[in-house]
Short mmCIF file of C-alpha atoms in Angstrom, two decimals:
data_model
loop_
_atom_site.label_atom_id
_atom_site.label_comp_id
_atom_site.label_asym_id
_atom_site.label_seq_id
_atom_site.Cartn_x
_atom_site.Cartn_y
_atom_site.Cartn_z
CA MET A 19 15.87 -29.88 -45.60
CA VAL A 20 18.73 -30.01 -43.12
CA GLU A 21 19.20 -26.70 -41.26
CA PHE A 22 22.34 -24.80 -42.15
CA THR A 23 24.72 -25.09 -39.21
CA ALA A 24 28.22 -24.57 -40.62
CA ASP A 25 30.63 -22.55 -38.51
CA PRO A 26 31.18 -19.04 -40.00
CA SER A 27 34.91 -19.52 -39.39
CA HIS A 28 34.91 -22.50 -41.79
CA PRO A 29 37.20 -21.55 -44.69
CA ARG A 30 34.50 -22.43 -47.19
CA TYR A 31 31.57 -21.02 -45.20
CA ALA A 32 30.35 -18.69 -47.96
CA SER A 33 30.39 -21.49 -50.51
CA LEU A 34 28.49 -23.83 -48.19
CA LEU A 35 25.95 -21.10 -47.40
CA SER A 36 25.33 -20.50 -51.11
CA ARG A 37 24.87 -24.22 -51.64
CA HIS A 38 22.35 -24.29 -48.81
CA LYS A 39 20.44 -21.31 -50.25
CA LEU A 40 20.19 -23.06 -53.61
CA GLU A 41 18.97 -26.33 -52.11
CA LYS A 42 16.31 -24.40 -50.20
CA ALA A 43 15.31 -22.49 -53.34
CA ALA A 44 14.98 -25.79 -55.21
CA GLU A 45 12.59 -27.03 -52.51
CA GLN A 46 10.57 -23.83 -52.85
CA GLY A 47 10.17 -24.35 -56.59
CA LEU A 48 12.26 -21.35 -57.59
CA LEU A 49 14.69 -23.28 -59.76
CA ALA A 50 14.74 -25.21 -63.01
CA GLU A 51 15.92 -28.82 -63.00
CA SER A 52 19.34 -27.90 -64.31
CA ALA A 53 19.92 -25.07 -61.83
CA LEU A 54 21.75 -27.07 -59.18
CA ILE A 55 24.04 -28.62 -61.77
CA ALA A 56 24.82 -25.15 -63.11
CA HIS A 57 25.59 -23.98 -59.60
CA GLY A 58 27.97 -26.90 -59.16
CA ARG A 59 29.84 -25.92 -62.31
CA GLY A 60 30.16 -22.43 -60.86
CA GLU A 61 31.46 -23.85 -57.58
CA ALA A 62 34.25 -25.65 -59.40
CA TYR A 63 35.38 -22.49 -61.19
CA ASP A 64 35.06 -20.41 -58.03
CA TYR A 65 37.25 -22.89 -56.21
CA LEU A 66 39.85 -22.51 -58.96
CA LEU A 67 39.60 -18.72 -58.63
CA GLY A 68 40.28 -18.90 -54.89
CA GLU A 69 36.69 -18.06 -53.85
CA HIS A 70 37.31 -14.34 -53.54
CA THR A 71 36.94 -11.20 -55.65
CA SER A 72 40.08 -10.69 -57.70
CA ASP A 73 41.43 -7.20 -58.44
CA ASN A 74 40.36 -7.45 -62.07
CA ALA A 75 36.87 -8.63 -61.07
CA ARG A 76 36.57 -5.61 -58.77
CA GLU A 77 37.66 -3.37 -61.63
CA ALA A 78 35.02 -4.93 -63.90
CA THR A 79 32.37 -4.53 -61.16
CA GLU A 80 33.16 -0.82 -60.73
CA ASN A 81 33.05 -0.26 -64.45
CA ALA A 82 29.76 -2.14 -64.68
CA LEU A 83 28.19 -0.04 -61.94
CA ALA A 84 29.44 3.15 -63.60
CA HIS A 85 27.80 2.13 -66.89
CA LEU A 86 24.55 1.29 -65.10
CA LYS A 87 24.59 4.68 -63.33
CA ALA A 88 25.18 6.54 -66.57
CA ALA A 89 22.52 4.62 -68.50
CA LYS A 90 19.26 6.13 -69.65
CA ARG A 91 17.27 2.88 -69.33
CA PRO A 92 19.25 0.47 -67.15
CA VAL A 93 17.70 -2.86 -66.20
CA ILE A 94 18.71 -5.82 -64.07
CA SER A 95 17.57 -9.18 -65.43
CA ILE A 96 17.61 -12.07 -62.99
CA ASN A 97 16.95 -15.80 -63.16
CA GLY A 98 16.23 -18.39 -60.45
CA ASN A 99 19.76 -18.88 -59.17
CA THR A 100 20.43 -15.15 -59.03
CA THR A 101 17.17 -14.55 -57.19
CA ALA A 102 18.03 -17.23 -54.62
CA LEU A 103 21.60 -16.07 -54.10
CA ALA A 104 21.45 -12.30 -54.45
CA GLY A 105 17.81 -11.23 -54.77
CA TYR A 106 17.97 -8.83 -51.82
CA GLU A 107 21.23 -7.17 -52.85
CA LEU A 108 20.18 -6.72 -56.46
CA LEU A 109 16.89 -5.16 -55.39
CA ARG A 110 18.99 -2.70 -53.37
CA VAL A 111 21.15 -1.96 -56.42
CA ALA A 112 18.04 -1.50 -58.60
CA GLU A 113 16.54 0.91 -56.07
CA PHE A 114 19.73 2.98 -56.06
CA LEU A 115 19.82 3.01 -59.87
CA ASN A 116 16.10 3.74 -59.96
CA CYS A 117 15.74 0.99 -62.53
CA PRO A 118 13.41 -1.97 -62.93
CA LEU A 119 14.27 -5.56 -62.32
CA GLU A 120 13.06 -8.23 -64.73
CA VAL A 121 12.67 -11.86 -63.80
CA ASN A 122 13.57 -13.63 -66.99
CA ILE A 123 13.97 -17.38 -66.99
CA PHE A 124 15.00 -19.85 -69.61
CA TYR A 125 12.67 -22.70 -68.59
CA ARG A 126 9.53 -20.71 -67.94
CA THR A 127 6.54 -22.18 -66.15
CA GLU A 128 3.77 -20.09 -64.61
CA GLN A 129 4.35 -21.78 -61.28
CA ARG A 130 8.03 -20.94 -61.20
CA ILE A 131 7.68 -17.36 -62.38
CA ASN A 132 5.02 -16.79 -59.73
CA ALA A 133 7.21 -18.34 -57.03
CA LEU A 134 10.11 -16.08 -58.02
CA LEU A 135 7.97 -12.95 -58.16
CA SER A 136 6.43 -13.56 -54.73
CA HIS A 137 9.85 -14.32 -53.28
CA LEU A 138 11.08 -10.92 -54.52
CA GLU A 139 7.91 -9.11 -53.42
CA ASN A 140 8.40 -10.54 -49.94
CA ILE A 141 11.95 -9.19 -49.81
CA LYS A 142 10.70 -5.80 -51.03
CA SER A 143 8.06 -5.44 -48.35
CA LYS A 144 10.28 -6.84 -45.60
CA HIS A 145 13.02 -4.30 -46.36
CA ASN A 146 10.81 -1.52 -47.62
CA ILE A 147 12.45 -1.45 -51.05
CA ASP A 148 10.77 0.42 -53.88
CA VAL A 149 11.56 -1.25 -57.20
CA GLU A 150 9.38 -2.12 -60.16
CA ILE A 151 9.55 -5.79 -61.06
CA PHE A 152 8.70 -7.09 -64.52
CA GLY A 153 8.41 -10.65 -65.71
CA ARG A 154 4.87 -11.86 -65.14
CA GLU A 155 3.70 -11.11 -68.64
CA PRO A 156 6.45 -10.91 -71.23
CA ASN A 157 5.07 -8.85 -74.11
CA SER A 158 8.13 -8.56 -76.31
CA ARG A 159 10.95 -10.61 -77.77
CA ILE A 160 14.73 -10.43 -77.85
CA THR A 161 15.59 -9.90 -81.51
CA GLY A 162 17.29 -12.81 -83.26
CA LEU A 163 16.33 -15.54 -80.79
CA LYS A 164 13.84 -18.30 -81.45
CA GLY A 165 11.38 -20.01 -79.13
CA PRO A 166 10.29 -19.27 -75.58
CA ARG A 167 13.65 -18.02 -74.38
CA ALA A 168 13.31 -14.95 -76.61
CA LYS A 169 10.47 -13.71 -74.39
CA CYS A 170 11.05 -10.49 -72.48
CA CYS A 171 9.19 -7.44 -71.19
CA HIS A 172 9.04 -4.35 -73.38
CA GLU A 173 9.48 -1.90 -70.50
CA GLY A 174 12.27 -4.01 -68.99
CA ILE A 175 14.88 -5.75 -71.13
CA PHE A 176 13.59 -4.67 -74.55
CA VAL A 177 13.99 -0.90 -74.21
CA SER A 178 17.09 -1.03 -71.98
CA ASP A 179 20.39 0.48 -73.05
CA VAL A 180 22.53 -1.09 -70.31
CA ILE A 181 21.61 -4.50 -68.91
CA LEU A 182 23.07 -6.37 -65.96
CA VAL A 183 22.26 -9.99 -66.67
CA PRO A 184 24.15 -12.37 -64.38
CA LEU A 185 24.50 -16.06 -65.28
CA GLU A 186 23.35 -15.65 -68.87
CA ASP A 187 23.76 -18.20 -71.62
CA GLY A 188 25.88 -17.51 -74.67
CA ASP A 189 23.12 -17.20 -77.26
CA ARG A 190 21.12 -14.67 -75.32
CA CYS A 191 24.19 -12.68 -74.41
CA GLU A 192 25.12 -12.44 -78.07
CA ALA A 193 21.59 -11.49 -79.10
CA LEU A 194 21.41 -8.71 -76.50
CA VAL A 195 24.76 -7.32 -77.67
CA SER A 196 23.49 -7.41 -81.26
CA MET A 197 20.53 -5.27 -80.17
CA GLY A 198 23.07 -2.55 -79.35
CA LYS A 199 22.89 -2.89 -75.57
CA THR A 200 25.81 -2.69 -73.17
CA VAL A 201 25.61 -6.19 -71.72
CA ILE A 202 27.12 -6.90 -68.31
CA VAL A 203 27.35 -10.56 -67.33
CA VAL A 204 28.59 -12.29 -64.21
CA ASP A 205 30.23 -15.61 -65.04
CA LEU A 206 32.74 -17.72 -63.12
CA ASN A 207 34.13 -19.29 -66.27
CA PRO A 208 36.22 -16.68 -68.08
CA LEU A 209 36.31 -18.86 -71.20
CA SER A 210 32.55 -19.31 -71.57
CA ARG A 211 30.86 -17.93 -74.64
CA SER A 212 28.91 -15.42 -72.54
CA SER A 213 32.13 -14.22 -70.94
CA LYS A 214 33.71 -13.60 -74.30
CA LYS A 215 30.65 -12.06 -75.96
CA ALA A 216 29.58 -9.64 -73.22
CA SER A 217 30.47 -5.95 -73.14
CA ILE A 218 31.66 -6.29 -69.55
CA THR A 219 32.21 -9.63 -67.84
CA ILE A 220 32.58 -9.85 -64.09
CA VAL A 221 34.36 -13.14 -63.36
CA ASP A 222 33.17 -13.51 -59.80
CA GLU A 223 30.48 -15.21 -57.75
CA ILE A 224 27.11 -13.41 -57.98
CA THR A 225 26.63 -13.07 -54.20
CA ARG A 226 30.01 -11.34 -53.87
CA VAL A 227 29.37 -9.16 -56.93
CA ALA A 228 26.00 -7.97 -55.61
CA LYS A 229 27.46 -7.29 -52.15
CA ASN A 230 30.38 -5.41 -53.67
CA MET A 231 27.96 -3.23 -55.64
CA VAL A 232 25.90 -2.50 -52.51
CA ASN A 233 29.10 -1.58 -50.64
CA MET A 234 30.25 0.74 -53.43
CA ILE A 235 26.86 2.43 -53.36
CA GLU A 236 26.71 2.72 -49.56
CA ASN A 237 30.23 4.11 -49.35
CA HIS A 238 29.42 6.67 -52.07
CA LYS A 239 32.45 5.41 -53.91
CA ASP A 240 33.38 7.75 -56.71
CA ILE A 241 32.88 5.53 -59.71
CA GLU A 242 33.57 6.52 -63.27
CA ILE A 243 33.26 4.72 -66.55
CA ASN A 244 36.63 3.28 -67.49
CA ILE A 245 36.84 4.19 -71.16
CA GLY A 246 40.03 2.16 -71.56
CA PHE A 247 38.38 -1.03 -70.23
CA ASP A 248 39.26 -4.04 -72.39
CA ASN A 249 37.01 -6.98 -71.58
CA LEU A 250 39.22 -9.65 -73.11
CA LYS A 251 42.28 -8.35 -71.26
CA ASN A 252 40.29 -8.37 -68.04
CA LEU A 253 39.18 -11.96 -68.75
CA GLN A 254 42.74 -13.03 -69.44
CA LYS A 255 43.67 -12.00 -65.89
CA SER A 256 41.08 -14.41 -64.50
CA VAL A 257 42.31 -17.14 -66.83
CA ASN A 258 45.81 -16.53 -65.47
CA ILE A 259 44.58 -16.88 -61.88
CA ILE A 260 43.03 -20.25 -62.69
CA ALA A 261 46.11 -21.42 -64.58
CA SER A 262 48.40 -20.44 -61.71
CA ASN A 263 46.17 -22.22 -59.17
CA TYR A 264 46.23 -25.22 -61.46
CA SER A 265 49.81 -25.97 -62.18
CA GLU A 266 51.14 -28.47 -59.69
CA ILE A 267 50.04 -31.16 -57.30
CA MET B 91 10.61 -34.21 -66.57
CA VAL B 92 11.33 -33.21 -70.14
CA GLU B 93 12.15 -36.20 -72.36
CA PHE B 94 15.76 -36.42 -73.49
CA THR B 95 15.85 -35.54 -77.16
CA ALA B 96 19.38 -34.30 -77.85
CA ASP B 97 20.93 -35.37 -81.13
CA PRO B 98 23.63 -38.04 -80.62
CA SER B 99 25.84 -36.09 -83.01
CA HIS B 100 25.80 -33.11 -80.63
CA PRO B 101 29.41 -32.57 -79.53
CA ARG B 102 28.35 -32.63 -75.87
CA TYR B 103 25.77 -35.41 -76.20
CA ALA B 104 27.32 -37.64 -73.52
CA SER B 105 27.48 -34.78 -71.05
CA LEU B 106 23.86 -33.83 -71.72
CA LEU B 107 22.76 -37.46 -71.40
CA SER B 108 24.50 -37.75 -68.02
CA ARG B 109 22.82 -34.58 -66.86
CA HIS B 110 19.47 -35.98 -67.92
CA LYS B 111 20.12 -39.26 -66.08
CA LEU B 112 20.93 -37.35 -62.91
CA GLU B 113 17.85 -35.17 -63.11
CA LYS B 114 15.74 -38.28 -63.58
CA ALA B 115 17.44 -40.01 -60.65
CA ALA B 116 16.75 -36.95 -58.49
CA GLU B 117 13.07 -37.23 -59.36
CA GLN B 118 13.12 -40.91 -58.41
CA GLY B 119 14.55 -40.11 -54.97
CA LEU B 120 17.91 -41.77 -55.61
CA LEU B 121 20.00 -38.69 -54.82
CA ALA B 122 20.89 -36.52 -51.86
CA GLU B 123 20.21 -32.79 -52.03
CA SER B 124 23.81 -31.97 -52.83
CA ALA B 125 24.17 -34.59 -55.58
CA LEU B 126 23.25 -32.37 -58.53
CA ILE B 127 25.63 -29.65 -57.34
CA ALA B 128 28.40 -32.24 -57.05
CA HIS B 129 27.63 -33.41 -60.58
CA GLY B 130 27.90 -29.83 -61.80
CA ARG B 131 31.35 -29.49 -60.27
CA GLY B 132 32.33 -32.65 -62.08
CA GLU B 133 30.94 -31.28 -65.36
CA ALA B 134 33.18 -28.23 -65.07
CA TYR B 135 36.31 -30.32 -64.55
CA ASP B 136 35.32 -32.73 -67.30
CA TYR B 137 34.90 -29.82 -69.67
CA LEU B 138 38.42 -28.68 -68.77
CA LEU B 139 39.71 -32.20 -69.40
CA GLY B 140 38.16 -32.26 -72.87
CA GLU B 141 35.36 -34.71 -71.97
CA HIS B 142 37.26 -37.79 -73.02
CA THR B 143 39.45 -40.46 -71.44
CA SER B 144 43.05 -39.29 -71.42
CA ASP B 145 45.93 -41.72 -71.93
CA ASN B 146 46.93 -41.48 -68.29
CA ALA B 147 43.33 -42.06 -67.16
CA ARG B 148 43.23 -45.20 -69.31
CA GLU B 149 46.50 -46.34 -67.76
CA ALA B 150 45.05 -45.77 -64.26
CA THR B 151 41.87 -47.64 -65.24
CA GLU B 152 43.82 -50.67 -66.48
CA ASN B 153 45.93 -50.71 -63.36
CA ALA B 154 42.81 -50.41 -61.18
CA LEU B 155 41.15 -53.33 -62.95
CA ALA B 156 44.31 -55.42 -62.60
CA HIS B 157 44.37 -54.77 -58.84
CA LEU B 158 40.70 -55.66 -58.54
CA LYS B 159 41.27 -58.91 -60.47
CA ALA B 160 44.20 -59.88 -58.28
CA ALA B 161 42.42 -59.03 -55.02
CA LYS B 162 41.27 -61.64 -52.51
CA ARG B 163 38.24 -59.62 -51.36
CA PRO B 164 37.51 -56.93 -53.92
CA VAL B 165 34.43 -54.74 -53.50
CA ILE B 166 32.77 -51.96 -55.46
CA SER B 167 31.19 -49.26 -53.30
CA ILE B 168 28.70 -47.01 -55.02
CA ASN B 169 26.67 -43.94 -54.07
CA GLY B 170 23.61 -42.30 -55.64
CA ASN B 171 25.34 -40.51 -58.52
CA THR B 172 27.37 -43.58 -59.44
CA THR B 173 24.27 -45.76 -59.37
CA ALA B 174 22.41 -43.36 -61.64
CA LEU B 175 25.26 -42.93 -64.10
CA ALA B 176 26.97 -46.31 -64.19
CA GLY B 177 24.92 -48.78 -62.15
CA TYR B 178 24.54 -51.25 -65.00
CA GLU B 179 28.18 -51.18 -66.06
CA LEU B 180 29.50 -51.56 -62.53
CA LEU B 181 27.20 -54.52 -61.92
CA ARG B 182 28.76 -56.09 -65.01
CA VAL B 183 32.26 -55.40 -63.66
CA ALA B 184 31.30 -56.84 -60.26
CA GLU B 185 29.93 -59.98 -61.90
CA PHE B 186 33.16 -60.46 -63.83
CA LEU B 187 35.23 -59.94 -60.67
CA ASN B 188 32.85 -62.18 -58.74
CA CYS B 189 32.73 -59.52 -56.04
CA PRO B 190 29.95 -57.84 -54.11
CA LEU B 191 28.70 -54.34 -54.64
CA GLU B 192 27.91 -52.15 -51.62
CA VAL B 193 25.57 -49.19 -51.78
CA ASN B 194 27.14 -46.80 -49.33
CA ILE B 195 25.81 -43.28 -49.09
CA PHE B 196 26.85 -40.26 -47.11
CA TYR B 197 23.38 -38.88 -46.39
CA ARG B 198 21.58 -42.08 -45.55
CA THR B 199 17.82 -42.31 -45.30
CA GLU B 200 15.89 -45.57 -45.40
CA GLN B 201 13.84 -44.26 -48.30
CA ARG B 202 16.87 -43.44 -50.39
CA ILE B 203 18.78 -46.62 -49.68
CA ASN B 204 15.69 -48.64 -50.58
CA ALA B 205 15.22 -46.68 -53.81
CA LEU B 206 18.85 -47.32 -54.77
CA LEU B 207 18.71 -51.02 -53.93
CA SER B 208 15.53 -51.60 -55.92
CA HIS B 209 16.96 -49.64 -58.84
CA LEU B 210 19.96 -51.98 -58.87
CA GLU B 211 17.86 -55.12 -58.36
CA ASN B 212 15.78 -54.09 -61.37
CA ILE B 213 18.90 -53.80 -63.51
CA LYS B 214 20.09 -57.19 -62.25
CA SER B 215 16.91 -59.02 -63.17
CA LYS B 216 16.50 -57.18 -66.47
CA HIS B 217 20.02 -58.15 -67.60
CA ASN B 218 20.26 -61.42 -65.71
CA ILE B 219 23.29 -60.33 -63.69
CA ASP B 220 24.33 -62.33 -60.65
CA VAL B 221 25.92 -60.04 -58.06
CA GLU B 222 25.46 -59.81 -54.30
CA ILE B 223 24.47 -56.33 -53.19
CA PHE B 224 25.10 -55.07 -49.67
CA GLY B 225 23.98 -51.87 -48.05
CA ARG B 226 20.54 -52.38 -46.56
CA GLU B 227 21.82 -53.06 -43.06
CA PRO B 228 25.28 -51.70 -42.36
CA ASN B 229 26.66 -53.73 -39.45
CA SER B 230 30.20 -52.40 -39.24
CA ARG B 231 32.14 -49.14 -39.23
CA ILE B 232 35.03 -47.67 -41.18
CA THR B 233 37.82 -47.28 -38.62
CA GLY B 234 38.70 -43.70 -37.68
CA LEU B 235 35.52 -42.04 -38.92
CA LYS B 236 32.83 -40.55 -36.71
CA GLY B 237 29.08 -40.39 -37.18
CA PRO B 238 26.75 -42.02 -39.69
CA ARG B 239 29.13 -41.84 -42.63
CA ALA B 240 31.38 -44.44 -40.93
CA LYS B 241 28.68 -47.06 -41.46
CA CYS B 242 29.50 -49.93 -43.77
CA CYS B 243 28.80 -53.63 -44.25
CA HIS B 244 31.16 -56.14 -42.73
CA GLU B 245 31.05 -58.54 -45.69
CA GLY B 246 31.39 -55.66 -48.15
CA ILE B 247 33.66 -52.71 -47.50
CA PHE B 248 34.98 -53.75 -44.08
CA VAL B 249 36.73 -56.99 -45.05
CA SER B 250 37.79 -55.85 -48.53
CA ASP B 251 41.43 -55.62 -49.54
CA VAL B 252 40.89 -53.69 -52.79
CA ILE B 253 38.01 -51.24 -53.07
CA LEU B 254 36.72 -49.34 -56.08
CA VAL B 255 34.93 -46.36 -54.62
CA PRO B 256 34.11 -43.72 -57.24
CA LEU B 257 33.22 -40.18 -56.19
CA GLU B 258 34.43 -40.57 -52.61
CA ASP B 259 35.06 -37.70 -50.21
CA GLY B 260 38.54 -37.00 -48.84
CA ASP B 261 37.97 -38.12 -45.25
CA ARG B 262 36.58 -41.49 -46.15
CA CYS B 263 39.23 -42.08 -48.78
CA GLU B 264 41.93 -41.38 -46.21
CA ALA B 265 40.28 -43.62 -43.58
CA LEU B 266 40.00 -46.52 -46.05
CA VAL B 267 43.66 -46.17 -46.99
CA SER B 268 44.57 -46.14 -43.27
CA MET B 269 42.75 -49.47 -42.92
CA GLY B 270 45.36 -50.91 -45.27
CA LYS B 271 43.12 -51.21 -48.31
CA THR B 272 44.10 -50.45 -51.89
CA VAL B 273 41.67 -47.61 -52.59
CA ILE B 274 40.70 -46.82 -56.17
CA VAL B 275 38.78 -43.58 -56.66
CA VAL B 276 37.30 -41.93 -59.73
CA ASP B 277 37.50 -38.15 -59.46
CA LEU B 278 37.44 -35.46 -62.14
CA ASN B 279 39.42 -33.01 -60.02
CA PRO B 280 43.04 -34.20 -59.92
CA LEU B 281 43.79 -31.81 -57.06
CA SER B 282 41.01 -32.96 -54.71
CA ARG B 283 41.97 -34.51 -51.41
CA SER B 284 40.52 -37.86 -52.48
CA SER B 285 42.58 -37.77 -55.66
CA LYS B 286 45.77 -37.19 -53.74
CA LYS B 287 45.05 -39.65 -50.92
CA ALA B 288 43.89 -42.64 -52.97
CA SER B 289 46.10 -45.54 -53.97
CA ILE B 290 44.96 -45.24 -57.58
CA THR B 291 43.02 -42.25 -58.89
CA ILE B 292 41.24 -42.41 -62.21
CA VAL B 293 40.73 -38.81 -63.36
CA ASP B 294 37.84 -39.46 -65.67
CA GLU B 295 34.07 -39.39 -65.79
CA ILE B 296 32.48 -42.41 -64.06
CA THR B 297 30.31 -43.43 -67.02
CA ARG B 298 33.36 -43.56 -69.27
CA VAL B 299 35.43 -45.39 -66.65
CA ALA B 300 32.79 -48.05 -66.14
CA LYS B 301 32.34 -48.52 -69.90
CA ASN B 302 36.10 -48.72 -70.38
CA MET B 303 36.30 -51.45 -67.74
CA VAL B 304 33.48 -53.41 -69.38
CA ASN B 305 35.26 -53.10 -72.74
CA MET B 306 38.55 -54.30 -71.28
CA ILE B 307 36.76 -57.28 -69.78
CA GLU B 308 34.80 -58.13 -72.93
CA ASN B 309 37.88 -57.88 -75.11
CA HIS B 310 39.80 -60.12 -72.73
CA LYS B 311 42.43 -57.46 -72.61
CA ASP B 312 45.60 -58.76 -71.02
CA ILE B 313 45.84 -56.58 -67.96
CA GLU B 314 48.65 -56.70 -65.45
CA ILE B 315 49.34 -54.77 -62.30
CA ASN B 316 51.69 -51.91 -63.10
CA ILE B 317 54.14 -52.10 -60.23
CA GLY B 318 55.81 -48.89 -61.32
CA PHE B 319 52.53 -46.94 -61.18
CA ASP B 320 53.00 -43.59 -59.43
CA ASN B 321 49.64 -42.06 -58.57
CA LEU B 322 50.90 -38.50 -58.12
CA LYS B 323 52.75 -38.61 -61.43
CA ASN B 324 49.61 -39.87 -63.09
CA LEU B 325 47.60 -37.06 -61.48
CA GLN B 326 50.12 -34.48 -62.64
CA LYS B 327 49.40 -35.49 -66.23
CA SER B 328 45.73 -34.62 -65.74
CA VAL B 329 46.67 -31.34 -64.09
CA ASN B 330 48.79 -30.58 -67.14
CA ILE B 331 45.87 -31.26 -69.48
CA ILE B 332 43.68 -28.81 -67.57
CA ALA B 333 46.44 -26.20 -67.43
CA SER B 334 47.04 -26.46 -71.17
CA ASN B 335 43.32 -26.16 -71.91
CA TYR B 336 43.24 -23.13 -69.64
CA SER B 337 45.91 -20.82 -70.81
CA GLU B 338 44.53 -18.32 -73.28
CA ILE B 339 41.31 -16.67 -74.34
#
């Protein structure tokens, strides 16, 4: 692994740092085989979005945090890429919300789940964060899904009313919505199936989203549920940003 | 490695097959750490382009092949991803053109270059293809570039007049053009620096491009250099395809 030495003044520093984090996570066995390819797809969309948080993404993030705060059983579900990119920040958010975090991965192996759980436990003890983490022994299933990717923890995802589940695939997003949950996804492609099916979609990069949430919490920002929030209208604004960045040579 | 079992009738079969090939190549040590991420970026653009060869990409491909045929010292330069995705097809093209192929990689290690060269030699002997392959001992430098990525082979890239160099980065593309070469790149992002700097840019997926070239050769298609070819105009057509696919939810 080459050490990360990019200059912080480099215009694409954040993107290069994320790439480095993912490569390191792959070496540590935190990621599935397809994780780096998925990250690359995200990079392409983020580039088209200008690699910053748009106004509509910030609006969606605030609304998401307000829903999580108001929830009775909120939960944050994270996969390998999310753990590698924003594990620390999301543990901070979970601590503030007093909610559990569930490691829930599509391609589950014991080795990988253990690597992810110890990675998160290390962050917890290093930063003295008190959050319950589920995922080692999934004892329940997401209704309507077949096979191993239906697996979840009863006290985590299953009983939740509001779920923050970044980087989710379309099928699972749809199934969670059908269970009556408020489903918040983070997805850089505003036209993906997850983006369109979720209750609230934050079209932004997960590291920025998690940092924005931590900032909102630390600054005691007065956040209220936006009852007029229209997810498709919010998505259309991100589509427009991409279209306007992609018009001429 | 999970065996590849997708149904060929799956609408995204080709994309899934490419992904599988790349994951396998990564396991075999053919790829740099950033290769899968780069492939993911390509996937995102290909999705936006509709995952097929557009008319303007076919036009660029024909023109590229015509230039290669008319060249005095044509060369095909390939990296890890290109080798994994289209090594066989590009060996066929090189044999037809009676030109050498040079394995030229950005992050060069002896282990990786040897893995790539044996991979290609295996294809050659399996399919009885007669092509000279350079790359084991770069003995020259691309003018105007610093560091290890300037390395090239004198009898390959250095003396070439027309070079097909898929998936090239912007700096190298620009340096090769400055050396007076006709530089043909394959890039799925029509707005990348390589795309804009190259003499001819084929905005298409490398597997499809290589297969298209083999088909043109096998069908003895009458191909002539298009002297009116305007690379930026051709690129604009791909930009328009993306913009039209990205307008509404």
